[in-house]
XYZ file of C-alpha atoms in Angstrom:
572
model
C 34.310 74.868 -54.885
C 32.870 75.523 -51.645
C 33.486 78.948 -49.974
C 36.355 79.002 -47.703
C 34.411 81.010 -44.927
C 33.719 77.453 -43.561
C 34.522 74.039 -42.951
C 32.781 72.166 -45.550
C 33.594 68.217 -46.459
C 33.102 69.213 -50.009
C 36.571 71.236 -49.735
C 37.742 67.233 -50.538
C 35.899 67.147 -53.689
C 36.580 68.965 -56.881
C 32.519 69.569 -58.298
C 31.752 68.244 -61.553
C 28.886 70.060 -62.552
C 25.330 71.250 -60.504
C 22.248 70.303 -61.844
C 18.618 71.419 -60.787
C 17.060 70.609 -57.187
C 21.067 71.450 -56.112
C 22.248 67.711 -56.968
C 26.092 67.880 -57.780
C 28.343 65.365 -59.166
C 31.851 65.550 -57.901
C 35.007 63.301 -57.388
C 37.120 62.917 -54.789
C 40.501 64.951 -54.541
C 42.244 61.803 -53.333
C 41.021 58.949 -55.059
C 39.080 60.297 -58.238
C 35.837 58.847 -56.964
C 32.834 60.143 -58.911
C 29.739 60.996 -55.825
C 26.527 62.114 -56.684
C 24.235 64.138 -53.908
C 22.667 66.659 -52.988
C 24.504 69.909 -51.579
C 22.628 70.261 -48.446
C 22.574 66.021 -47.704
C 26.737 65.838 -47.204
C 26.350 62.149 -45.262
C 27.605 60.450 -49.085
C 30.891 62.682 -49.260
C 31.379 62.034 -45.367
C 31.035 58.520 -45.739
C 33.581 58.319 -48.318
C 36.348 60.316 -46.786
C 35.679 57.955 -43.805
C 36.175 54.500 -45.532
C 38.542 55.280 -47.567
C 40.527 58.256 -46.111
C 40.771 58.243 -42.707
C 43.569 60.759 -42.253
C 41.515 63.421 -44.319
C 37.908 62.633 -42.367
C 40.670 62.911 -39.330
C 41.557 65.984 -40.587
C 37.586 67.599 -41.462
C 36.857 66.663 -37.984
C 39.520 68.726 -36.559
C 38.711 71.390 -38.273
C 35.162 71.466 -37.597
C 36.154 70.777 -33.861
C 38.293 74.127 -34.103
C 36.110 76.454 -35.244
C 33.367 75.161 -33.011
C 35.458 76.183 -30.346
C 36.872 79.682 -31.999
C 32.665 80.194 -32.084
C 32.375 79.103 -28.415
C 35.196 81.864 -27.111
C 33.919 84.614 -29.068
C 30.418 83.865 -27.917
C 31.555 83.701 -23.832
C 31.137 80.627 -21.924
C 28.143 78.466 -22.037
C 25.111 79.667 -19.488
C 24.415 76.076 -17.757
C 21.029 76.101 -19.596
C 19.960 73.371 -22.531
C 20.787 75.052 -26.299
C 18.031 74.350 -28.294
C 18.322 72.922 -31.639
C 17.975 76.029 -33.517
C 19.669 78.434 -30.677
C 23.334 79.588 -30.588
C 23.092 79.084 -34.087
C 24.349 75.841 -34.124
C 22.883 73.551 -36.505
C 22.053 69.716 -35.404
C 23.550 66.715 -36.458
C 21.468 64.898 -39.536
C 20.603 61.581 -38.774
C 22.377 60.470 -41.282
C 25.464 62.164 -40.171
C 28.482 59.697 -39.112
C 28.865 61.583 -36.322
C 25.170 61.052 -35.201
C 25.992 57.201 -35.298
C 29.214 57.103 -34.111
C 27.729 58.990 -30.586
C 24.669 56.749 -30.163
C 27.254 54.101 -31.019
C 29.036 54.813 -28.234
C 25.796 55.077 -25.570
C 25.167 51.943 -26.418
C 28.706 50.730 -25.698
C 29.027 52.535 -22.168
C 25.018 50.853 -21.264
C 26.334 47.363 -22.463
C 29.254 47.585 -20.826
C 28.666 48.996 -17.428
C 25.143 46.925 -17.625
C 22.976 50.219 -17.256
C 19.357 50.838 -17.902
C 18.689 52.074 -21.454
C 16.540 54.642 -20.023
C 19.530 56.644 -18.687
C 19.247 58.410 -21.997
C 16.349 60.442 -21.005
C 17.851 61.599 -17.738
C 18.124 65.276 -17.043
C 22.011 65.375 -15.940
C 22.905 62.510 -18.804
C 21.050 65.146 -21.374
C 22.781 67.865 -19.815
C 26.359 65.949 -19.966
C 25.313 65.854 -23.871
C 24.640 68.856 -24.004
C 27.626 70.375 -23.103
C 30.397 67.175 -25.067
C 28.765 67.915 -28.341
C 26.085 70.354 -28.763
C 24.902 69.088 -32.238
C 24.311 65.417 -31.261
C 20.477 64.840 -31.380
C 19.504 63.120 -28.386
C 17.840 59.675 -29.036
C 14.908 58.540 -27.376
C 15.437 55.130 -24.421
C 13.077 52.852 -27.296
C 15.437 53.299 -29.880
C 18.035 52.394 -27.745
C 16.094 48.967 -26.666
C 13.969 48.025 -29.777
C 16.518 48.528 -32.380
C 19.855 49.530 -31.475
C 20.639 46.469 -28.811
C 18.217 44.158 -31.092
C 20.187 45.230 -34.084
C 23.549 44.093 -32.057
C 22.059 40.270 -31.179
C 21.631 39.861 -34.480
C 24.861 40.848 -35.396
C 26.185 38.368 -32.461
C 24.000 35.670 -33.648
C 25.020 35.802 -37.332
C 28.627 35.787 -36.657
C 28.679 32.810 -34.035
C 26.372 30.523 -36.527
C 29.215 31.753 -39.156
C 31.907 30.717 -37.071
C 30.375 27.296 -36.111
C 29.980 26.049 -38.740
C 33.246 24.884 -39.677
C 33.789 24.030 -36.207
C 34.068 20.003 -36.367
C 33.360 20.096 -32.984
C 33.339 21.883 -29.903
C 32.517 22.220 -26.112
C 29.814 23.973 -24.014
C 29.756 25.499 -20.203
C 26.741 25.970 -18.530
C 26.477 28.703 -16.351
C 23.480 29.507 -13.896
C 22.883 32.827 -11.733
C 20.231 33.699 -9.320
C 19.337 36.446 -7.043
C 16.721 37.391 -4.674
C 16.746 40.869 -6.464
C 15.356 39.659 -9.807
C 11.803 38.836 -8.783
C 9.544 37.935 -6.448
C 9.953 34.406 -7.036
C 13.004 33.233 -5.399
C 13.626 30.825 -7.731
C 13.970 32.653 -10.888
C 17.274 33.363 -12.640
C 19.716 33.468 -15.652
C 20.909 30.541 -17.962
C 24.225 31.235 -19.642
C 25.449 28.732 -22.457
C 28.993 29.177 -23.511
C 30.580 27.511 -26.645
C 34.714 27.131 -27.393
C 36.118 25.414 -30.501
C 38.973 25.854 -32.689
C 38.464 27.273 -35.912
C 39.773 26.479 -38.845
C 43.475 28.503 -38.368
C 43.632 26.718 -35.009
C 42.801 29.522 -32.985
C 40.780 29.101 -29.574
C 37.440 30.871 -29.823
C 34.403 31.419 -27.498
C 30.813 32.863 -27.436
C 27.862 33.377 -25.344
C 24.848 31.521 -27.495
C 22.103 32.656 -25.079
C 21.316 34.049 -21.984
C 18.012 32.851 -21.030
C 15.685 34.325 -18.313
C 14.552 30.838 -16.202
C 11.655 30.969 -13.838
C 12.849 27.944 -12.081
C 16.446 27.139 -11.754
C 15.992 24.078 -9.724
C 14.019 22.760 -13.212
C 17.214 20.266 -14.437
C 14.772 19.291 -17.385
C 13.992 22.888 -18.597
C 17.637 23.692 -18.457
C 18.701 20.723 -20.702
C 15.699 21.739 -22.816
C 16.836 24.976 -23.147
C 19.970 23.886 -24.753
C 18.505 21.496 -26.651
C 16.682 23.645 -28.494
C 19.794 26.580 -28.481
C 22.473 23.713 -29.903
C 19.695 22.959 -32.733
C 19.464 26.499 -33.269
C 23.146 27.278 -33.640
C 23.683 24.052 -35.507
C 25.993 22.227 -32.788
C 23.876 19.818 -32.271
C 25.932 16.092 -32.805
C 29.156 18.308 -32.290
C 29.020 18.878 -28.714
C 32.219 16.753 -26.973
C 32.301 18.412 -23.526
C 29.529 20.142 -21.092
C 31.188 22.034 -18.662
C 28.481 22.183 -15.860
C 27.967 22.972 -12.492
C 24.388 24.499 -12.185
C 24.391 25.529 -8.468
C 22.721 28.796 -8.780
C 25.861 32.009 -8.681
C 24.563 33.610 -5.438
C 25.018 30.672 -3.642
C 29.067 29.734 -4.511
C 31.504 31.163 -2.245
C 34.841 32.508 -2.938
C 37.573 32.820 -0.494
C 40.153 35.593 -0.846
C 42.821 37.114 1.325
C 44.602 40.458 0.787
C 47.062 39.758 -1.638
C 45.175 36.536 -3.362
C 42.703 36.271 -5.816
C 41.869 33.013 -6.704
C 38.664 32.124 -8.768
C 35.442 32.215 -6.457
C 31.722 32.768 -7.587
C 29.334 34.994 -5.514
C 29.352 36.521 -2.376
C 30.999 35.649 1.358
C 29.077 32.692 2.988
C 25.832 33.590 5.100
C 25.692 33.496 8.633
C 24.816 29.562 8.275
C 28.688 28.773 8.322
C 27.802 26.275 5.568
C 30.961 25.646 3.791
C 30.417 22.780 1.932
C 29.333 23.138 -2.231
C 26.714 21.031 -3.276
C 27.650 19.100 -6.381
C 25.774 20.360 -9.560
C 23.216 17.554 -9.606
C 22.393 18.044 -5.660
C 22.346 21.576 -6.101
C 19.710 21.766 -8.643
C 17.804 18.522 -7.411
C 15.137 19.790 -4.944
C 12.177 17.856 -7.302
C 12.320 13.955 -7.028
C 10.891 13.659 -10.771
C 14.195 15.767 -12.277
C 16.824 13.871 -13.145
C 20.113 14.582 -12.433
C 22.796 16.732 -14.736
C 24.894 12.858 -14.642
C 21.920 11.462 -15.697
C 21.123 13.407 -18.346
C 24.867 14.414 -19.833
C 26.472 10.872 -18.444
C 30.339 11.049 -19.224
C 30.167 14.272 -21.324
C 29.595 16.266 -18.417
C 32.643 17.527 -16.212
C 33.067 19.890 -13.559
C 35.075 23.320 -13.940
C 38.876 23.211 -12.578
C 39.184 26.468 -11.721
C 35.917 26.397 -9.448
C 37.286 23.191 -7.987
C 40.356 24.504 -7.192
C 38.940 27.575 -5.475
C 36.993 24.862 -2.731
C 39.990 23.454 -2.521
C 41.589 26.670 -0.979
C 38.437 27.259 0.796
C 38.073 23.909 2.618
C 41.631 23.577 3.331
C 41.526 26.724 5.182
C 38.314 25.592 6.863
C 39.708 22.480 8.119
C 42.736 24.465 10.242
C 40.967 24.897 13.932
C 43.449 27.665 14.644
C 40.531 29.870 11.983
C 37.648 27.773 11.087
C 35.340 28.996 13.992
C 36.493 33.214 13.012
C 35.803 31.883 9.233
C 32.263 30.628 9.935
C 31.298 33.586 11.653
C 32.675 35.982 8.693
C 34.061 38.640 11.135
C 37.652 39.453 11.164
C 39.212 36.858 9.424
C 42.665 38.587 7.933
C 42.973 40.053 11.406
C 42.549 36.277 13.024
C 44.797 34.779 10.470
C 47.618 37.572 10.840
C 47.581 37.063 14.624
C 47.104 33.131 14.835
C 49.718 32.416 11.687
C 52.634 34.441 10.198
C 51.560 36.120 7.117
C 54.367 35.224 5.304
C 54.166 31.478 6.635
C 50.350 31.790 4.483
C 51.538 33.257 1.712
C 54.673 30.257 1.290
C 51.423 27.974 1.613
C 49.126 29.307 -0.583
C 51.079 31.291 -3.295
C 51.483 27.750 -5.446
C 47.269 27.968 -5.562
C 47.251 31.384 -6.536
C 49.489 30.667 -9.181
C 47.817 27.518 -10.702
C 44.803 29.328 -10.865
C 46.109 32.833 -12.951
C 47.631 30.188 -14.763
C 44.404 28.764 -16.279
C 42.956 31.936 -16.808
C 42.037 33.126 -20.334
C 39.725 31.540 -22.966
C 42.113 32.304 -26.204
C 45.220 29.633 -24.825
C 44.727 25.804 -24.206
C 44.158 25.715 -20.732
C 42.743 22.062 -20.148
C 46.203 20.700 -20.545
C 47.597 22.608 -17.905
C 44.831 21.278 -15.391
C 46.386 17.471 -14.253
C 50.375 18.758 -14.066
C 48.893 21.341 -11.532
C 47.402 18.862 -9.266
C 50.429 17.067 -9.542
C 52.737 20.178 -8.673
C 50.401 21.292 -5.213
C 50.691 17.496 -4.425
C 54.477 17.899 -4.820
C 54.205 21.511 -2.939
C 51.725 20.679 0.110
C 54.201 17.506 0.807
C 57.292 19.592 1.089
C 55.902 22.306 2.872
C 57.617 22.568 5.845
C 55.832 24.905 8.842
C 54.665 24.464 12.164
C 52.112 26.874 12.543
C 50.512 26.283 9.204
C 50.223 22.663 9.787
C 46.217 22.729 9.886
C 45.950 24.494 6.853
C 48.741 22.550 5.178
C 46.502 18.827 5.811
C 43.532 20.752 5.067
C 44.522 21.562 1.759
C 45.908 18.315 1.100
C 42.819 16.293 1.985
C 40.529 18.516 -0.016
C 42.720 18.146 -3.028
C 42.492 14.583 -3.086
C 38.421 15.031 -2.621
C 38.233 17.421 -5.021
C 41.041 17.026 -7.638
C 42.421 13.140 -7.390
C 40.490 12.273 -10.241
C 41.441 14.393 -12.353
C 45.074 12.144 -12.411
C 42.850 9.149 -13.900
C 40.563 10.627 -15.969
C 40.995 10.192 -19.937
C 39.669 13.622 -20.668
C 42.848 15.287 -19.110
C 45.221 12.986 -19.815
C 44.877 12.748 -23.169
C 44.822 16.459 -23.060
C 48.181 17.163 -20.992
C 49.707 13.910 -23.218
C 48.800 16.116 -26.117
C 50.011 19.688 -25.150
C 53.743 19.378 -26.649
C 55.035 21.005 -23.367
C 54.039 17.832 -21.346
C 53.645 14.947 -23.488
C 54.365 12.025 -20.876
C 57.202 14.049 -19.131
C 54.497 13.971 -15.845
C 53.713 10.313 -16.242
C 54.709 7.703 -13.493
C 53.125 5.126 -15.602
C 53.465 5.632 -19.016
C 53.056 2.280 -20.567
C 49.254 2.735 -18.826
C 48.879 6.591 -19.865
C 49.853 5.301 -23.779
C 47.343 3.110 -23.218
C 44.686 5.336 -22.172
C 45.499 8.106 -24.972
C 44.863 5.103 -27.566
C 41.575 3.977 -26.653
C 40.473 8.243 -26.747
C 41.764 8.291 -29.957
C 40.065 5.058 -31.084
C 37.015 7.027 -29.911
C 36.832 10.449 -31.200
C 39.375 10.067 -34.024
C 37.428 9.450 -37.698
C 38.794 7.606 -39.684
C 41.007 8.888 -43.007
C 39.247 7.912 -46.198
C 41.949 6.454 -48.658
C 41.421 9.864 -50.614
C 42.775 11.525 -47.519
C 45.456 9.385 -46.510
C 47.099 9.590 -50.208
C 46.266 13.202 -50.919
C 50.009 14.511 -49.753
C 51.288 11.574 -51.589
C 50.160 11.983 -54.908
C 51.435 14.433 -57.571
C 48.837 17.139 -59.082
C 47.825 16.083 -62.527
C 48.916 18.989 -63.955
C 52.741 17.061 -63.336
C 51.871 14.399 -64.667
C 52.949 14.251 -68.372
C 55.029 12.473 -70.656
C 57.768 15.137 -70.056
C 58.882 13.882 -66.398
C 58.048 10.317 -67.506
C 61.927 9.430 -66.988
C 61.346 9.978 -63.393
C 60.872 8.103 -61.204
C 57.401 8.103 -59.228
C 57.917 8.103 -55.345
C 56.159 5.386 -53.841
C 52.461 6.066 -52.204
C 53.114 6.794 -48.273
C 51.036 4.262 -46.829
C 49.509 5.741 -43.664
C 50.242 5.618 -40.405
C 48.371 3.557 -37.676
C 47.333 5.475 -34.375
C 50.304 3.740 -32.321
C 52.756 4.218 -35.326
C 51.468 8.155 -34.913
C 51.960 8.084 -30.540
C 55.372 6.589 -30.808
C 56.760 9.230 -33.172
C 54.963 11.901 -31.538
C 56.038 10.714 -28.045
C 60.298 10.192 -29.459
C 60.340 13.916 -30.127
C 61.868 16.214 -27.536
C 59.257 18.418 -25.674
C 58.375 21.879 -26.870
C 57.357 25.479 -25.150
C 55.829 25.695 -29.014
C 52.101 26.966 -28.413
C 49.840 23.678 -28.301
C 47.309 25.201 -31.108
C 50.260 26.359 -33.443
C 52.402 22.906 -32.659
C 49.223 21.058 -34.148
C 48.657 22.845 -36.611
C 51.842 22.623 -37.993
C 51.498 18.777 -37.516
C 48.209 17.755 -38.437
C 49.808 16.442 -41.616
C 52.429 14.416 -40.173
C 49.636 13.330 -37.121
C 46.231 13.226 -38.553
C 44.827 11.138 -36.090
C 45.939 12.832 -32.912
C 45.423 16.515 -34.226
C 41.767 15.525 -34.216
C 41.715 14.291 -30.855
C 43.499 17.615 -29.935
C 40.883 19.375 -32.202
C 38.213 18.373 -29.473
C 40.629 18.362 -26.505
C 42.145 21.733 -26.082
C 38.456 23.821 -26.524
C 37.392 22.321 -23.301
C 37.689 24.844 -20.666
C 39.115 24.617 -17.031
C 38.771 27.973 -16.049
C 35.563 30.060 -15.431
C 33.497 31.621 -18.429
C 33.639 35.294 -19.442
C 29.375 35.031 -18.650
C 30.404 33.536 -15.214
C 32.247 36.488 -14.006
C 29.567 38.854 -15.509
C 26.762 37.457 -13.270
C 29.139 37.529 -10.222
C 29.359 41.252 -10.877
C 25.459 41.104 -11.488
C 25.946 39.509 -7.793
C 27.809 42.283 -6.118
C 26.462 45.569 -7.363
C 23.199 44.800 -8.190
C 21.763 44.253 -4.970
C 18.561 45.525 -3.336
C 20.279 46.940 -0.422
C 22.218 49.035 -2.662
C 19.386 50.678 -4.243
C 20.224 49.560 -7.961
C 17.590 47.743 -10.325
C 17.933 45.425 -12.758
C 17.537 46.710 -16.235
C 14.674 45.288 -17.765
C 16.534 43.630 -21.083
C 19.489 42.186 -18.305
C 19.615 39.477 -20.389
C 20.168 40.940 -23.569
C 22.905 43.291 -21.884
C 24.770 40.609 -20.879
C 24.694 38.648 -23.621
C 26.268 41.703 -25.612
C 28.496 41.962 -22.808
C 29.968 38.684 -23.017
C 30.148 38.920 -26.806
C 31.645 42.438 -26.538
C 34.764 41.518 -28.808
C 32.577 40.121 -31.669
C 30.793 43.299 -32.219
C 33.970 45.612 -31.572
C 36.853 43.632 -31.613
């Protein structure tokens, strides 16, 4: 038994017997566990009490914690200088010690996380900080850090999304694209982020960043789509890809409109002193070369723009178009002050609360947000026509003509009203037209629904062999279901009440009874309308890594924020 002068982990253990070279056998106090090491290599009997009993490791910890401190108050306080490893006689961390890992861990956490240079381990004050939090932690070295702690991680990322994909029977992809002057000496250089959603096979919403790709020309359409050519062969998508959320008009140069007390979805920084207001569409925006083709050209109808980014113009030009603050808002000096002076704040905030609203309600990539995109449009149609207020009349037809530039299409298009016919909630509750809208959600299912080989369609139906036997021969057989055509499917689907049931869990639940539509939803509900977790890393990529504020881009950027966005993979 180990002396009780100390903390030692192998107070857990009851020792079996010593042999030579001081290699013990012992088992565990708790679980009977027979462990074989070495007494002065420990890292086997910590790793046990970790994995299997936490409270006790809990407990060891403590207790060395305690009498680390009992040693520091009987010593004095701590001089301000560096303990070396052998000084204060405190004896280093092993590397294979838990705790060892568990700290370096954690470094790596904070650098992926706050985006910060891997060499930060080598600085002085960081050393220092060390130092003083846990004196036995061996300081590791900035290349360990970048060739195989962060490498070690993408793997890790990599295996788990080509895991998860590949039961996905389909899925949808956003494009995202950053650029800033900061990142090179060629202007045109930048980040490609490709996003994937799908619903796995418990009908749960899921999303990852597949790559993060330096580009050295972001205006290169061609290169992009190469780039995911090559990354949906890679992850095996290729063939499964229903949507492409794109709109490739480089970060830096999206604006976002907010007021004090809204925060509705923008990308990038305040407009320059050009006044230009007006977004470029994707293709335009990444057109400057007559020999690329345009993202329409190249995706066709599986390309569609993000909702949440369109509804953020939408604010933006509607505000714009009221002369009572457009010439203050071009300018970019003093607008709240302008807009409290010129219109009653709370006059704004009746106008533009609805907007705020619609967009935290698409928010979040774990819920089906698609569905929710067409009854919004519909409900800030309904909102901007009742409106009633003189002074916020400008802003008021503003909004309402850029909402039928922007948004009107959205009330025609297939994609979202199959999507909000499908969300339980809904179903054709919206619909002024229904007999056109039934129509509509037919032909999409004739289209992406497969077909139910006549295994499938009489699998429910038939008894297990294993019941049938002479025994039950007296009764009598049920007759085969014969299955249900795609209308048969809509109509019974469509007679049920509405639902606040959870679109993923409602489908689930019903894929039996509605194989045909719960496959359509299957593709549906993955599709985005809000912005991507990547997105709103490179806008803060935007903001606070900036030239003028003295901060440099870490050399691996794109290998932080591709950890970044998959932060809940690796520690969920």
């Amino acid at each position: 038994m180990a002396s009780k002068s100390r903390v030692s982990i192998l107070d857990y253990f009851n020792i079996v017997c010593e042999g030579e070279n001081g290699k013990i056998e012992s088992n565990c106090k708790a679980c009977g566990t027979r462990i074989q090491a070495k007494r002065t290599v420990t890292s086997n009997f910590v790793t046990h009490l970790k994995r299997k009993h936490q409270a006790m490791y809990d407990e060891f910890v403590r207790k060395k914690d305690v009498k680390r401190e009992a040693m520091q108050m009987c010593t004095g306080p701590p001089t301000g200088r560096v303990i070396s490893q052998s000084g204060a006689g405190m004896n280093k961390f092993d590397y294979s010690d838990p705790r060892q890992s568990l700290i370096s861990e954690a470094i790596a956490k904070m650098i992926i996380r706050d985006l910060q240079p891997a060499q930060m381990v080598e600085y002085e004050g960081f050393r220092e900080l060390l130092q003083l939090l846990e004196p036995r932690y061996i300081p590791v070295p900035c290349h360990y850090i970048q060739q195989q702690l962060l490498p070690a991680y993408v793997s890790q990322v990599q295996l788990a999304a080509k895991q998860a994909l590949k039961g996905a029977e389909s899925c949808s992809v956003t494009l995202d694209l950053w650029r800033s002057s900061s990142v090179g000496n060629n202007s045109g250089a930048g980040f490609l982020g490709v996003t994937c959603h799908f619903i796995n096979a418990d009908w749960h919403i899921r999303s990852a960043l597949l790559a993060c790709l330096p580009l050295p020309d972001h205006s290169n359409t061609q290169q992009m789509l190469s780039e995911f050519d090559e990354i949906s062969e890679s992850h095996g998508i290729s063939g499964k890809v229903f949507r492409v959320i794109a709109d490739l008009s480089p970060c830096e140069n999206r604006s976002a409109f907010r007021l004090p007390g809204f925060n509705l979805i923008g990308n990038g920084e305040e407009d320059e002193e050009d006044g230009s207001d007006e977004e470029s569409s994707a293709g335009e925006a990444i057109s400057s070369n007559e020999n690329n083709k345009s993202l329409d050209q190249c995706l066709g109808r599986s390309r569609i723009d993000c909702f949440a980014r369109l509804l953020a113009q939408c604010v933006k030009e509607g505000v714009c178009a009221s002369p009572q603050i457009s010439v203050p808002l071009n300018k970019g000096a003093h607008l709240y002050n302008y807009i409290v002076a010129t219109v009653a704040p709370e006059k704004l905030v009746q106008v533009l609360e609805p907007f705020e609203e619609a967009s935290d309600m698409v928010q979040g990539d774990k819920h089906v947000s698609i569905s929710l995109a067409l009854p919004c449009v519909l409900g800030l149609r309904k909102h901007l026509a009742e409106v009633v207020t003189h002074q916020c009349s400008g802003i008021v037809m503003g909004l309402s003509q850029a909402l039928d530039r922007r948004l009107a299409g959205i009330l025609e298009d297939p994609l979202y009203v199959t999507a909000t016919t499908l969300d339980p909630q809904f179903k054709l509750s919206w619909s002024s037209d229904s007999d056109w809208h039934k129509q509509v959600l037919l032909e999409e299912v004739g289209k992406h629904a497969r077909p139910l080989s006549p295994i499938e369609n009489h699998s429910e139906a038939q008894p297990s062999p294993s019941k049938r036997c002479k025994l039950f021969s007296f009764i009598k057989q049920r007759p085969t279901a014969q299955a249900k055509t795609v209308e048969q499917e809509l109509s019974t689907y469509l007679h049920e009440e509405p639902t606040d049931e959870d679109p993923l869990q409602y489908w689930k639940r019903k894929s039996i009874d509605f194989p045909l539509l719960s496959q359509v939803a299957k593709k549906v509900f993955p599709v985005p309308a809000t912005t991507t977790s990547v997105d709103q890393i490179f806008n803060l990529v935007s903001k606070t890594l900036r030239p003028e504020q003295c901060r440099l881009l870490p050399k691996n950027l794109d290998t932080l924020i591709y950890l970044k966005a998959n932060y809940r993979i690796l520690w969920s």
